[in-house]
PDB file of N, CA and C in Angstrom:
ATOM      1  N   MET A 565     -20.273 -17.265  45.482  1.00 61.00           N
ATOM      2  CA  MET A 565     -18.558 -17.439  44.979  1.00 61.00           C
ATOM      3  C   MET A 565     -18.461 -18.117  43.533  1.00 61.00           C
ATOM      4  N   LYS A 566     -19.143 -18.421  42.698  1.00 67.00           N
ATOM      5  CA  LYS A 566     -18.688 -18.614  41.281  1.00 67.00           C
ATOM      6  C   LYS A 566     -18.654 -16.924  40.672  1.00 67.00           C
ATOM      7  N   ASN A 567     -19.930 -16.360  41.078  1.00 76.00           N
ATOM      8  CA  ASN A 567     -19.432 -15.352  40.266  1.00 76.00           C
ATOM      9  C   ASN A 567     -18.171 -14.474  41.110  1.00 76.00           C
ATOM     10  N   ASN A 568     -17.646 -14.396  41.912  1.00 88.00           N
ATOM     11  CA  ASN A 568     -16.505 -13.647  43.030  1.00 88.00           C
ATOM     12  C   ASN A 568     -15.029 -14.050  42.175  1.00 88.00           C
ATOM     13  N   LYS A 569     -14.771 -15.486  41.692  1.00 92.00           N
ATOM     14  CA  LYS A 569     -14.239 -15.810  40.908  1.00 92.00           C
ATOM     15  C   LYS A 569     -14.086 -15.266  39.418  1.00 92.00           C
ATOM     16  N   GLN A 570     -15.190 -15.492  38.475  1.00 94.00           N
ATOM     17  CA  GLN A 570     -15.313 -14.988  37.701  1.00 94.00           C
ATOM     18  C   GLN A 570     -14.874 -13.413  37.446  1.00 94.00           C
ATOM     19  N   VAL A 571     -15.104 -12.521  38.705  1.00 94.00           N
ATOM     20  CA  VAL A 571     -14.773 -11.461  38.457  1.00 94.00           C
ATOM     21  C   VAL A 571     -13.035 -11.346  38.880  1.00 94.00           C
ATOM     22  N   ILE A 572     -12.389 -11.908  39.967  1.00 95.00           N
ATOM     23  CA  ILE A 572     -11.414 -12.111  39.629  1.00 95.00           C
ATOM     24  C   ILE A 572     -10.503 -12.909  38.591  1.00 95.00           C
ATOM     25  N   LEU A 573     -11.402 -13.357  37.580  1.00 95.00           N
ATOM     26  CA  LEU A 573     -10.238 -14.151  36.818  1.00 95.00           C
ATOM     27  C   LEU A 573     -10.596 -12.934  35.376  1.00 95.00           C
ATOM     28  N   GLY A 574     -11.029 -12.316  35.558  1.00 95.00           N
ATOM     29  CA  GLY A 574     -11.202 -11.279  34.892  1.00 95.00           C
ATOM     30  C   GLY A 574     -10.855  -9.961  35.026  1.00 95.00           C
ATOM     31  N   ALA A 575     -10.136  -9.803  36.801  1.00 96.00           N
ATOM     32  CA  ALA A 575      -9.440  -8.532  36.255  1.00 96.00           C
ATOM     33  C   ALA A 575      -8.175  -9.193  36.265  1.00 96.00           C
ATOM     34  N   ILE A 576      -7.712 -11.260  36.463  1.00 96.00           N
ATOM     35  CA  ILE A 576      -6.292 -10.509  36.421  1.00 96.00           C
ATOM     36  C   ILE A 576      -5.966 -11.029  34.740  1.00 96.00           C
ATOM     37  N   VAL A 577      -7.016 -11.616  33.479  1.00 96.00           N
ATOM     38  CA  VAL A 577      -6.779 -11.456  31.626  1.00 96.00           C
ATOM     39  C   VAL A 577      -7.023  -9.662  31.795  1.00 96.00           C
ATOM     40  N   GLY A 578      -7.986  -8.549  32.342  1.00 95.00           N
ATOM     41  CA  GLY A 578      -7.462  -7.317  32.210  1.00 95.00           C
ATOM     42  C   GLY A 578      -5.771  -6.496  32.288  1.00 95.00           C
ATOM     43  N   LEU A 579      -5.422  -7.294  33.686  1.00 96.00           N
ATOM     44  CA  LEU A 579      -3.786  -7.143  33.682  1.00 96.00           C
ATOM     45  C   LEU A 579      -2.592  -7.878  32.976  1.00 96.00           C
ATOM     46  N   CYS A 580      -3.188  -9.040  32.608  1.00 96.00           N
ATOM     47  CA  CYS A 580      -2.136  -9.087  31.285  1.00 96.00           C
ATOM     48  C   CYS A 580      -1.960  -8.972  29.845  1.00 96.00           C
ATOM     49  N   THR A 581      -3.933  -8.537  29.777  1.00 96.00           N
ATOM     50  CA  THR A 581      -4.138  -8.279  28.775  1.00 96.00           C
ATOM     51  C   THR A 581      -3.230  -6.303  28.528  1.00 96.00           C
ATOM     52  N   THR A 582      -3.479  -5.529  30.255  1.00 95.00           N
ATOM     53  CA  THR A 582      -3.005  -4.598  29.724  1.00 95.00           C
ATOM     54  C   THR A 582      -1.024  -4.778  29.975  1.00 95.00           C
ATOM     55  N   ALA A 583      -0.374  -5.609  30.249  1.00 95.00           N
ATOM     56  CA  ALA A 583       0.434  -5.738  30.179  1.00 95.00           C
ATOM     57  C   ALA A 583       1.681  -6.469  29.115  1.00 95.00           C
ATOM     58  N   LEU A 584       0.395  -7.309  28.727  1.00 95.00           N
ATOM     59  CA  LEU A 584       0.965  -7.752  27.352  1.00 95.00           C
ATOM     60  C   LEU A 584       0.977  -5.815  25.964  1.00 95.00           C
ATOM     61  N   GLY A 585      -0.119  -5.696  25.991  1.00 95.00           N
ATOM     62  CA  GLY A 585      -0.572  -4.513  25.090  1.00 95.00           C
ATOM     63  C   GLY A 585       0.300  -3.879  25.697  1.00 95.00           C
ATOM     64  N   THR A 586       1.490  -2.819  26.473  1.00 94.00           N
ATOM     65  CA  THR A 586       1.787  -2.363  27.293  1.00 94.00           C
ATOM     66  C   THR A 586       3.628  -2.666  26.328  1.00 94.00           C
ATOM     67  N   PHE A 587       3.435  -3.603  26.621  1.00 94.00           N
ATOM     68  CA  PHE A 587       4.875  -4.491  25.977  1.00 94.00           C
ATOM     69  C   PHE A 587       4.819  -4.312  24.447  1.00 94.00           C
ATOM     70  N   LEU A 588       4.160  -4.569  23.527  1.00 94.00           N
ATOM     71  CA  LEU A 588       3.798  -4.693  22.294  1.00 94.00           C
ATOM     72  C   LEU A 588       3.602  -3.670  21.412  1.00 94.00           C
ATOM     73  N   TYR A 589       3.614  -2.247  22.727  1.00 93.00           N
ATOM     74  CA  TYR A 589       3.783  -0.730  21.961  1.00 93.00           C
ATOM     75  C   TYR A 589       5.238  -0.530  22.233  1.00 93.00           C
ATOM     76  N   LEU A 590       5.979  -1.080  23.222  1.00 93.00           N
ATOM     77  CA  LEU A 590       7.141  -0.119  23.763  1.00 93.00           C
ATOM     78  C   LEU A 590       7.893  -1.448  22.322  1.00 93.00           C
ATOM     79  N   PHE A 591       7.449  -2.227  21.841  1.00 94.00           N
ATOM     80  CA  PHE A 591       8.453  -3.147  20.867  1.00 94.00           C
ATOM     81  C   PHE A 591       7.578  -2.620  19.788  1.00 94.00           C
ATOM     82  N   TYR A 592       6.867  -2.037  19.151  1.00 94.00           N
ATOM     83  CA  TYR A 592       6.339  -1.080  18.130  1.00 94.00           C
ATOM     84  C   TYR A 592       7.616   0.033  18.131  1.00 94.00           C
ATOM     85  N   VAL A 593       7.279   1.000  19.086  1.00 93.00           N
ATOM     86  CA  VAL A 593       7.941   1.891  18.695  1.00 93.00           C
ATOM     87  C   VAL A 593       9.381   1.627  19.146  1.00 93.00           C
ATOM     88  N   ALA A 594       9.972   0.677  19.040  1.00 94.00           N
ATOM     89  CA  ALA A 594      10.788  -0.386  19.632  1.00 94.00           C
ATOM     90  C   ALA A 594      11.946  -0.226  18.141  1.00 94.00           C
ATOM     91  N   TYR A 595      11.078  -0.480  17.194  1.00 94.00           N
ATOM     92  CA  TYR A 595      11.159  -1.101  16.059  1.00 94.00           C
ATOM     93  C   TYR A 595      11.169   0.017  15.023  1.00 94.00           C
ATOM     94  N   GLN A 596      10.051   0.971  14.989  1.00 94.00           N
ATOM     95  CA  GLN A 596       9.684   1.732  14.473  1.00 94.00           C
ATOM     96  C   GLN A 596      10.780   3.165  14.058  1.00 94.00           C
ATOM     97  N   ARG A 597      11.004   3.362  15.526  1.00 92.00           N
ATOM     98  CA  ARG A 597      12.381   4.000  15.972  1.00 92.00           C
ATOM     99  C   ARG A 597      13.615   3.038  15.424  1.00 92.00           C
ATOM    100  N   ASN A 598      13.599   1.996  15.539  1.00 93.00           N
ATOM    101  CA  ASN A 598      15.043   1.354  14.788  1.00 93.00           C
ATOM    102  C   ASN A 598      16.154   1.367  16.528  1.00 93.00           C
ATOM    103  N   ALA A 599      15.135   1.509  17.574  1.00 91.00           N
ATOM    104  CA  ALA A 599      16.350   0.921  19.237  1.00 91.00           C
ATOM    105  C   ALA A 599      16.062  -0.232  19.690  1.00 91.00           C
ATOM    106  N   SER A 600      16.711  -0.271  20.831  1.00 91.00           N
ATOM    107  CA  SER A 600      16.337  -1.596  21.770  1.00 91.00           C
ATOM    108  C   SER A 600      15.385  -1.095  22.223  1.00 91.00           C
ATOM    109  N   LEU A 601      14.214  -1.822  22.481  1.00 90.00           N
ATOM    110  CA  LEU A 601      13.720  -1.851  23.416  1.00 90.00           C
ATOM    111  C   LEU A 601      13.978  -1.868  24.984  1.00 90.00           C
ATOM    112  N   ASP A 602      15.011  -1.701  25.733  1.00 91.00           N
ATOM    113  CA  ASP A 602      15.770  -0.988  26.479  1.00 91.00           C
ATOM    114  C   ASP A 602      15.455   0.647  26.921  1.00 91.00           C
ATOM    115  N   ALA A 603      16.213   0.885  25.874  1.00 91.00           N
ATOM    116  CA  ALA A 603      15.832   2.215  25.986  1.00 91.00           C
ATOM    117  C   ALA A 603      14.879   2.887  25.177  1.00 91.00           C
ATOM    118  N   VAL A 604      13.779   2.462  24.701  1.00 92.00           N
ATOM    119  CA  VAL A 604      12.575   3.103  24.792  1.00 92.00           C
ATOM    120  C   VAL A 604      11.873   3.155  26.072  1.00 92.00           C
ATOM    121  N   TRP A 605      12.327   1.601  27.048  1.00 91.00           N
ATOM    122  CA  TRP A 605      11.815   1.849  28.140  1.00 91.00           C
ATOM    123  C   TRP A 605      12.101   2.785  28.786  1.00 91.00           C
ATOM    124  N   THR A 606      13.600   3.547  28.898  1.00 92.00           N
ATOM    125  CA  THR A 606      14.421   4.139  29.125  1.00 92.00           C
ATOM    126  C   THR A 606      14.156   5.241  29.181  1.00 92.00           C
ATOM    127  N   PHE A 607      13.816   5.669  27.893  1.00 90.00           N
ATOM    128  CA  PHE A 607      13.062   7.193  27.797  1.00 90.00           C
ATOM    129  C   PHE A 607      11.557   7.612  28.311  1.00 90.00           C
ATOM    130  N   ALA A 608      10.707   6.321  28.083  1.00 89.00           N
ATOM    131  CA  ALA A 608       9.377   6.466  28.436  1.00 89.00           C
ATOM    132  C   ALA A 608       9.706   6.849  30.265  1.00 89.00           C
ATOM    133  N   THR A 609      10.342   6.053  30.629  1.00 88.00           N
ATOM    134  CA  THR A 609      10.368   6.074  32.269  1.00 88.00           C
ATOM    135  C   THR A 609      10.792   7.574  32.271  1.00 88.00           C
ATOM    136  N   ASP A 610      12.053   8.077  32.139  1.00 88.00           N
ATOM    137  CA  ASP A 610      12.407   8.932  32.096  1.00 88.00           C
ATOM    138  C   ASP A 610      11.961  10.362  32.080  1.00 88.00           C
ATOM    139  N   SER A 611      11.575  10.574  31.167  1.00 86.00           N
ATOM    140  CA  SER A 611      10.593  11.768  30.342  1.00 86.00           C
ATOM    141  C   SER A 611       9.409  11.713  30.945  1.00 86.00           C
ATOM    142  N   SER A 612       9.022  10.919  31.933  1.00 82.00           N
ATOM    143  CA  SER A 612       7.558  11.018  32.833  1.00 82.00           C
ATOM    144  C   SER A 612       6.443  10.483  31.956  1.00 82.00           C
ATOM    145  N   GLU A 613       6.660   9.780  30.361  1.00 87.00           N
ATOM    146  CA  GLU A 613       5.462   9.259  30.025  1.00 87.00           C
ATOM    147  C   GLU A 613       5.133   7.876  29.300  1.00 87.00           C
ATOM    148  N   ILE A 614       5.479   7.557  30.886  1.00 89.00           N
ATOM    149  CA  ILE A 614       5.105   5.825  31.586  1.00 89.00           C
ATOM    150  C   ILE A 614       3.505   6.054  31.583  1.00 89.00           C
ATOM    151  N   SER A 615       2.724   6.608  31.367  1.00 89.00           N
ATOM    152  CA  SER A 615       1.393   6.321  31.944  1.00 89.00           C
ATOM    153  C   SER A 615       1.178   6.541  30.575  1.00 89.00           C
ATOM    154  N   SER A 616       1.412   7.080  29.469  1.00 88.00           N
ATOM    155  CA  SER A 616       0.854   7.414  28.636  1.00 88.00           C
ATOM    156  C   SER A 616       0.933   6.062  27.933  1.00 88.00           C
ATOM    157  N   VAL A 617       2.525   5.196  27.923  1.00 91.00           N
ATOM    158  CA  VAL A 617       2.458   3.784  27.472  1.00 91.00           C
ATOM    159  C   VAL A 617       1.447   3.079  28.252  1.00 91.00           C
ATOM    160  N   VAL A 618       1.096   2.830  29.368  1.00 92.00           N
ATOM    161  CA  VAL A 618       0.543   2.400  30.241  1.00 92.00           C
ATOM    162  C   VAL A 618      -1.235   2.369  29.415  1.00 92.00           C
ATOM    163  N   VAL A 619      -1.311   3.328  29.003  1.00 92.00           N
ATOM    164  CA  VAL A 619      -2.702   3.731  28.093  1.00 92.00           C
ATOM    165  C   VAL A 619      -3.072   3.166  27.003  1.00 92.00           C
ATOM    166  N   TYR A 620      -1.777   3.247  26.286  1.00 91.00           N
ATOM    167  CA  TYR A 620      -1.594   1.982  24.826  1.00 91.00           C
ATOM    168  C   TYR A 620      -2.342   0.429  24.985  1.00 91.00           C
ATOM    169  N   GLY A 621      -1.711   0.329  26.251  1.00 90.00           N
ATOM    170  CA  GLY A 621      -1.351  -0.633  26.178  1.00 90.00           C
ATOM    171  C   GLY A 621      -2.584  -1.274  26.613  1.00 90.00           C
ATOM    172  N   ALA A 622      -3.566  -0.543  27.144  1.00 92.00           N
ATOM    173  CA  ALA A 622      -4.099  -1.111  28.154  1.00 92.00           C
ATOM    174  C   ALA A 622      -5.608  -0.337  27.429  1.00 92.00           C
ATOM    175  N   ALA A 623      -5.327  -0.422  26.030  1.00 91.00           N
ATOM    176  CA  ALA A 623      -6.992  -0.288  24.923  1.00 91.00           C
ATOM    177  C   ALA A 623      -6.676  -1.598  24.467  1.00 91.00           C
ATOM    178  N   LEU A 624      -5.645  -2.817  24.719  1.00 92.00           N
ATOM    179  CA  LEU A 624      -6.247  -4.713  24.285  1.00 92.00           C
ATOM    180  C   LEU A 624      -7.160  -4.835  25.428  1.00 92.00           C
ATOM    181  N   ASN A 625      -7.574  -3.852  26.471  1.00 94.00           N
ATOM    182  CA  ASN A 625      -8.638  -4.632  27.388  1.00 94.00           C
ATOM    183  C   ASN A 625      -9.672  -4.217  26.828  1.00 94.00           C
ATOM    184  N   PHE A 626     -10.249  -3.845  25.292  1.00 94.00           N
ATOM    185  CA  PHE A 626     -11.131  -3.704  24.786  1.00 94.00           C
ATOM    186  C   PHE A 626     -11.238  -5.280  23.995  1.00 94.00           C
ATOM    187  N   VAL A 627     -10.330  -5.783  23.804  1.00 94.00           N
ATOM    188  CA  VAL A 627     -10.025  -7.128  23.016  1.00 94.00           C
ATOM    189  C   VAL A 627     -11.147  -8.367  24.402  1.00 94.00           C
ATOM    190  N   ALA A 628     -10.226  -8.027  25.052  1.00 95.00           N
ATOM    191  CA  ALA A 628     -11.059  -8.988  26.162  1.00 95.00           C
ATOM    192  C   ALA A 628     -12.351  -8.981  27.112  1.00 95.00           C
ATOM    193  N   PHE A 629     -12.772  -7.101  26.533  1.00 96.00           N
ATOM    194  CA  PHE A 629     -14.073  -7.204  27.819  1.00 96.00           C
ATOM    195  C   PHE A 629     -15.183  -7.550  26.496  1.00 96.00           C
ATOM    196  N   PHE A 630     -14.985  -7.517  25.292  1.00 96.00           N
ATOM    197  CA  PHE A 630     -15.815  -7.722  24.422  1.00 96.00           C
ATOM    198  C   PHE A 630     -15.953  -8.912  24.513  1.00 96.00           C
ATOM    199  N   GLY A 631     -14.783  -9.553  24.193  1.00 95.00           N
ATOM    200  CA  GLY A 631     -14.688 -11.116  24.028  1.00 95.00           C
ATOM    201  C   GLY A 631     -15.528 -11.986  24.898  1.00 95.00           C
ATOM    202  N   PHE A 632     -15.236 -11.495  26.513  1.00 95.00           N
ATOM    203  CA  PHE A 632     -15.748 -12.154  27.437  1.00 95.00           C
ATOM    204  C   PHE A 632     -17.840 -11.917  26.772  1.00 95.00           C
ATOM    205  N   LEU A 633     -17.577 -10.839  26.533  1.00 95.00           N
ATOM    206  CA  LEU A 633     -19.013 -10.508  26.795  1.00 95.00           C
ATOM    207  C   LEU A 633     -19.419 -10.838  25.292  1.00 95.00           C
ATOM    208  N   ARG A 634     -18.971 -11.428  24.123  1.00 95.00           N
ATOM    209  CA  ARG A 634     -19.421 -12.374  22.767  1.00 95.00           C
ATOM    210  C   ARG A 634     -19.799 -13.339  23.978  1.00 95.00           C
ATOM    211  N   TYR A 635     -19.479 -14.248  24.835  1.00 95.00           N
ATOM    212  CA  TYR A 635     -18.954 -15.739  24.948  1.00 95.00           C
ATOM    213  C   TYR A 635     -20.410 -15.541  26.356  1.00 95.00           C
ATOM    214  N   ASN A 636     -20.876 -14.262  26.458  1.00 92.00           N
ATOM    215  CA  ASN A 636     -21.516 -14.120  27.584  1.00 92.00           C
ATOM    216  C   ASN A 636     -21.371 -14.844  28.955  1.00 92.00           C
ATOM    217  N   LYS A 637     -19.944 -14.404  29.362  1.00 92.00           N
ATOM    218  CA  LYS A 637     -19.645 -13.770  30.565  1.00 92.00           C
ATOM    219  C   LYS A 637     -19.356 -12.199  31.244  1.00 92.00           C
ATOM    220  N   GLU A 638     -20.221 -12.116  31.457  1.00 93.00           N
ATOM    221  CA  GLU A 638     -20.131 -10.917  31.862  1.00 93.00           C
ATOM    222  C   GLU A 638     -19.685 -10.666  33.346  1.00 93.00           C
ATOM    223  N   GLU A 639     -19.468 -11.723  34.217  1.00 93.00           N
ATOM    224  CA  GLU A 639     -18.725 -11.513  35.522  1.00 93.00           C
ATOM    225  C   GLU A 639     -17.454 -11.581  35.549  1.00 93.00           C
ATOM    226  N   SER A 640     -16.931 -12.396  34.059  1.00 94.00           N
ATOM    227  CA  SER A 640     -15.332 -12.195  33.909  1.00 94.00           C
ATOM    228  C   SER A 640     -15.027 -10.175  33.406  1.00 94.00           C
ATOM    229  N   ALA A 641     -16.189  -9.669  32.367  1.00 95.00           N
ATOM    230  CA  ALA A 641     -16.106  -8.323  32.109  1.00 95.00           C
ATOM    231  C   ALA A 641     -16.235  -7.337  32.720  1.00 95.00           C
ATOM    232  N   LYS A 642     -16.912  -7.693  34.537  1.00 95.00           N
ATOM    233  CA  LYS A 642     -17.404  -6.876  34.645  1.00 95.00           C
ATOM    234  C   LYS A 642     -15.036  -6.932  35.554  1.00 95.00           C
ATOM    235  N   GLY A 643     -14.985  -7.510  35.700  1.00 95.00           N
ATOM    236  CA  GLY A 643     -13.380  -7.639  36.191  1.00 95.00           C
ATOM    237  C   GLY A 643     -12.677  -6.605  35.410  1.00 95.00           C
ATOM    238  N   VAL A 644     -12.904  -6.984  33.741  1.00 96.00           N
ATOM    239  CA  VAL A 644     -11.882  -6.602  32.957  1.00 96.00           C
ATOM    240  C   VAL A 644     -12.027  -4.991  32.601  1.00 96.00           C
ATOM    241  N   LEU A 645     -13.332  -4.704  32.762  1.00 95.00           N
ATOM    242  CA  LEU A 645     -13.854  -2.548  33.238  1.00 95.00           C
ATOM    243  C   LEU A 645     -13.254  -2.290  34.361  1.00 95.00           C
ATOM    244  N   VAL A 646     -13.565  -3.405  35.681  1.00 95.00           N
ATOM    245  CA  VAL A 646     -12.854  -3.096  36.792  1.00 95.00           C
ATOM    246  C   VAL A 646     -11.468  -2.554  36.970  1.00 95.00           C
ATOM    247  N   ILE A 647     -10.436  -3.324  36.251  1.00 96.00           N
ATOM    248  CA  ILE A 647      -8.944  -3.148  36.058  1.00 96.00           C
ATOM    249  C   ILE A 647      -8.731  -2.105  35.316  1.00 96.00           C
ATOM    250  N   THR A 648      -9.513  -1.426  34.827  1.00 95.00           N
ATOM    251  CA  THR A 648      -9.654  -0.877  32.973  1.00 95.00           C
ATOM    252  C   THR A 648      -9.633   0.886  33.755  1.00 95.00           C
ATOM    253  N   ILE A 649     -10.674   0.706  34.987  1.00 96.00           N
ATOM    254  CA  ILE A 649     -10.978   1.402  35.350  1.00 96.00           C
ATOM    255  C   ILE A 649     -10.383   2.496  36.443  1.00 96.00           C
ATOM    256  N   LEU A 650      -9.661   1.194  37.204  1.00 95.00           N
ATOM    257  CA  LEU A 650      -7.900   1.117  38.432  1.00 95.00           C
ATOM    258  C   LEU A 650      -7.301   1.926  37.373  1.00 95.00           C
ATOM    259  N   ILE A 651      -6.804   2.075  35.939  1.00 95.00           N
ATOM    260  CA  ILE A 651      -5.846   1.848  35.565  1.00 95.00           C
ATOM    261  C   ILE A 651      -5.637   3.203  35.237  1.00 95.00           C
ATOM    262  N   ALA A 652      -6.988   3.630  35.030  1.00 93.00           N
ATOM    263  CA  ALA A 652      -7.614   5.134  34.167  1.00 93.00           C
ATOM    264  C   ALA A 652      -7.320   6.149  35.512  1.00 93.00           C
ATOM    265  N   VAL A 653      -7.882   5.558  36.202  1.00 95.00           N
ATOM    266  CA  VAL A 653      -7.599   6.492  37.403  1.00 95.00           C
ATOM    267  C   VAL A 653      -6.319   7.024  38.605  1.00 95.00           C
ATOM    268  N   ALA A 654      -5.381   5.792  38.105  1.00 93.00           N
ATOM    269  CA  ALA A 654      -3.968   5.700  38.601  1.00 93.00           C
ATOM    270  C   ALA A 654      -3.024   6.552  37.834  1.00 93.00           C
ATOM    271  N   VAL A 655      -3.551   6.425  36.022  1.00 92.00           N
ATOM    272  CA  VAL A 655      -3.202   6.866  34.762  1.00 92.00           C
ATOM    273  C   VAL A 655      -3.070   8.705  35.102  1.00 92.00           C
ATOM    274  N   LEU A 656      -4.632   8.576  35.379  1.00 93.00           N
ATOM    275  CA  LEU A 656      -5.164  10.166  35.754  1.00 93.00           C
ATOM    276  C   LEU A 656      -4.024  11.172  37.077  1.00 93.00           C
ATOM    277  N   ILE A 657      -3.991  10.080  38.184  1.00 92.00           N
ATOM    278  CA  ILE A 657      -3.676  10.727  39.152  1.00 92.00           C
ATOM    279  C   ILE A 657      -1.556  10.942  38.587  1.00 92.00           C
ATOM    280  N   HIS A 658      -1.229   9.756  38.000  1.00 89.00           N
ATOM    281  CA  HIS A 658      -0.212  10.349  37.724  1.00 89.00           C
ATOM    282  C   HIS A 658       0.333  11.460  36.979  1.00 89.00           C
ATOM    283  N   LYS A 659      -0.647  11.764  36.020  1.00 89.00           N
ATOM    284  CA  LYS A 659      -0.445  13.040  35.314  1.00 89.00           C
ATOM    285  C   LYS A 659      -0.803  13.821  36.075  1.00 89.00           C
ATOM    286  N   LEU A 660      -1.707  14.275  36.868  1.00 90.00           N
ATOM    287  CA  LEU A 660      -1.629  15.333  37.763  1.00 90.00           C
ATOM    288  C   LEU A 660      -0.922  15.462  39.005  1.00 90.00           C
ATOM    289  N   PHE A 661      -0.312  14.564  39.140  1.00 88.00           N
ATOM    290  CA  PHE A 661       0.812  14.733  40.359  1.00 88.00           C
ATOM    291  C   PHE A 661       2.849  14.571  39.624  1.00 88.00           C
ATOM    292  N   ALA A 662       2.540  14.249  38.809  1.00 74.00           N
ATOM    293  CA  ALA A 662       3.992  14.114  37.905  1.00 74.00           C
ATOM    294  C   ALA A 662       4.694  15.110  37.347  1.00 74.00           C
TER     295      ALA A 662
END
């Protein structure tokens, strides 16, 4: 039972780091283009580039994954890995059918 809690914790951390990474990437692009965050978000969603933005945001999962491995939290690292794979599959589906 304890292992399942650790995997769920890792999955939640994976989702949060992806959301944080996506926000940081959008903030960086908005800063570079001297535009508002809303304008960059609208452009990404309207031009169907949102999957690319999410992929850049998911790169922050590497930090969480290797951080969990560094502190011998293999079960939590599995949760981060599962979320990363699910995001990759979702992006692939979006790219194929959008």
